[in-house]
Amino acid sequence: AQSVSQHNHHVILSEAASLELGCNYSYGGTVNLFWYVQYPGQHLQLLLKYFSGDPLVKGIKGFEAEFIKSKFSFNLRKPSVQWSDTAEYFCAVRGLSGGYNKLIFGAGTRLAVHP
Amino acid sequence: SQTIHQWPATLVQPVGSPLSLECTVEGTSNPNLYWYRQAAGRGLQLLFYSVGIGQISSEVPQNLSASRPQDRQFILSSKKLLLSDSGFYLCAWSPPGTTGNTEAFFGQGTRLTVV
């Protein structure tokens, strides 16, 4: 069965610090991978996605993520965070084998960035 | 362009009362539709997903049911609400097909409080 694990539930950083949020998934076949972000009081929005090709994908607001197939990982990174990056971040995976269309999310990571 | 509508935004219901949350998508045909519940510390839990009219897959045994009476309408229901049904419910859609390579788009959500 599909599953997604996010290692950090709460992360606190100072502005300009580097960020890496871990995400591992469990699925034996081809996958689509996503990071979504939810800013306080706002709805979920897509940060970046991986479908195929270059395993290093770049998203909005300076975020990037690297798909490492051998590790079943899709970690999110940003070299220098800003106060406005305070939000909850969700990793998600869709397994593509057998006609599945389920989009499964991790538990989320709450990021607080202090000025 | 495609839009997703979810209502109501907030709902307070007594224990034992019925529930009906509605979600509609405009601007696309035969979308994949999803109902999620978002709980603190547990991320987004997939409740139901549908790849077509009358086709509903249930992910979590519970007090809720889903129906898709029309192509772009997805309804979350309960005959008798429990206190544990309180939470934030999100509807989402993704383009049709089983080949993946698509992201999901979320509604604004419904905050349900069962009292």
Coordinates of N, CA, C and O in Angstrom, one line a residue, chain A residues 16 26 40 84:
Chain A
A16 N 17.1 33.3 6.9 CA 18.4 33.1 6.2 C 19.0 31.7 6.4 O 19.9 31.3 5.8
S26 N 6.4 4.9 0.3 CA 6.4 3.5 0.2 C 5.5 3.2 -1.0 O 4.3 3.4 -0.9
P40 N -0.8 30.2 6.6 CA -1.9 30.4 7.6 C -3.1 31.0 7.0 O -3.0 32.0 6.4
S84 N 8.2 34.8 5.6 CA 7.0 34.5 4.8 C 6.9 33.0 4.4 O 5.9 32.6 3.9

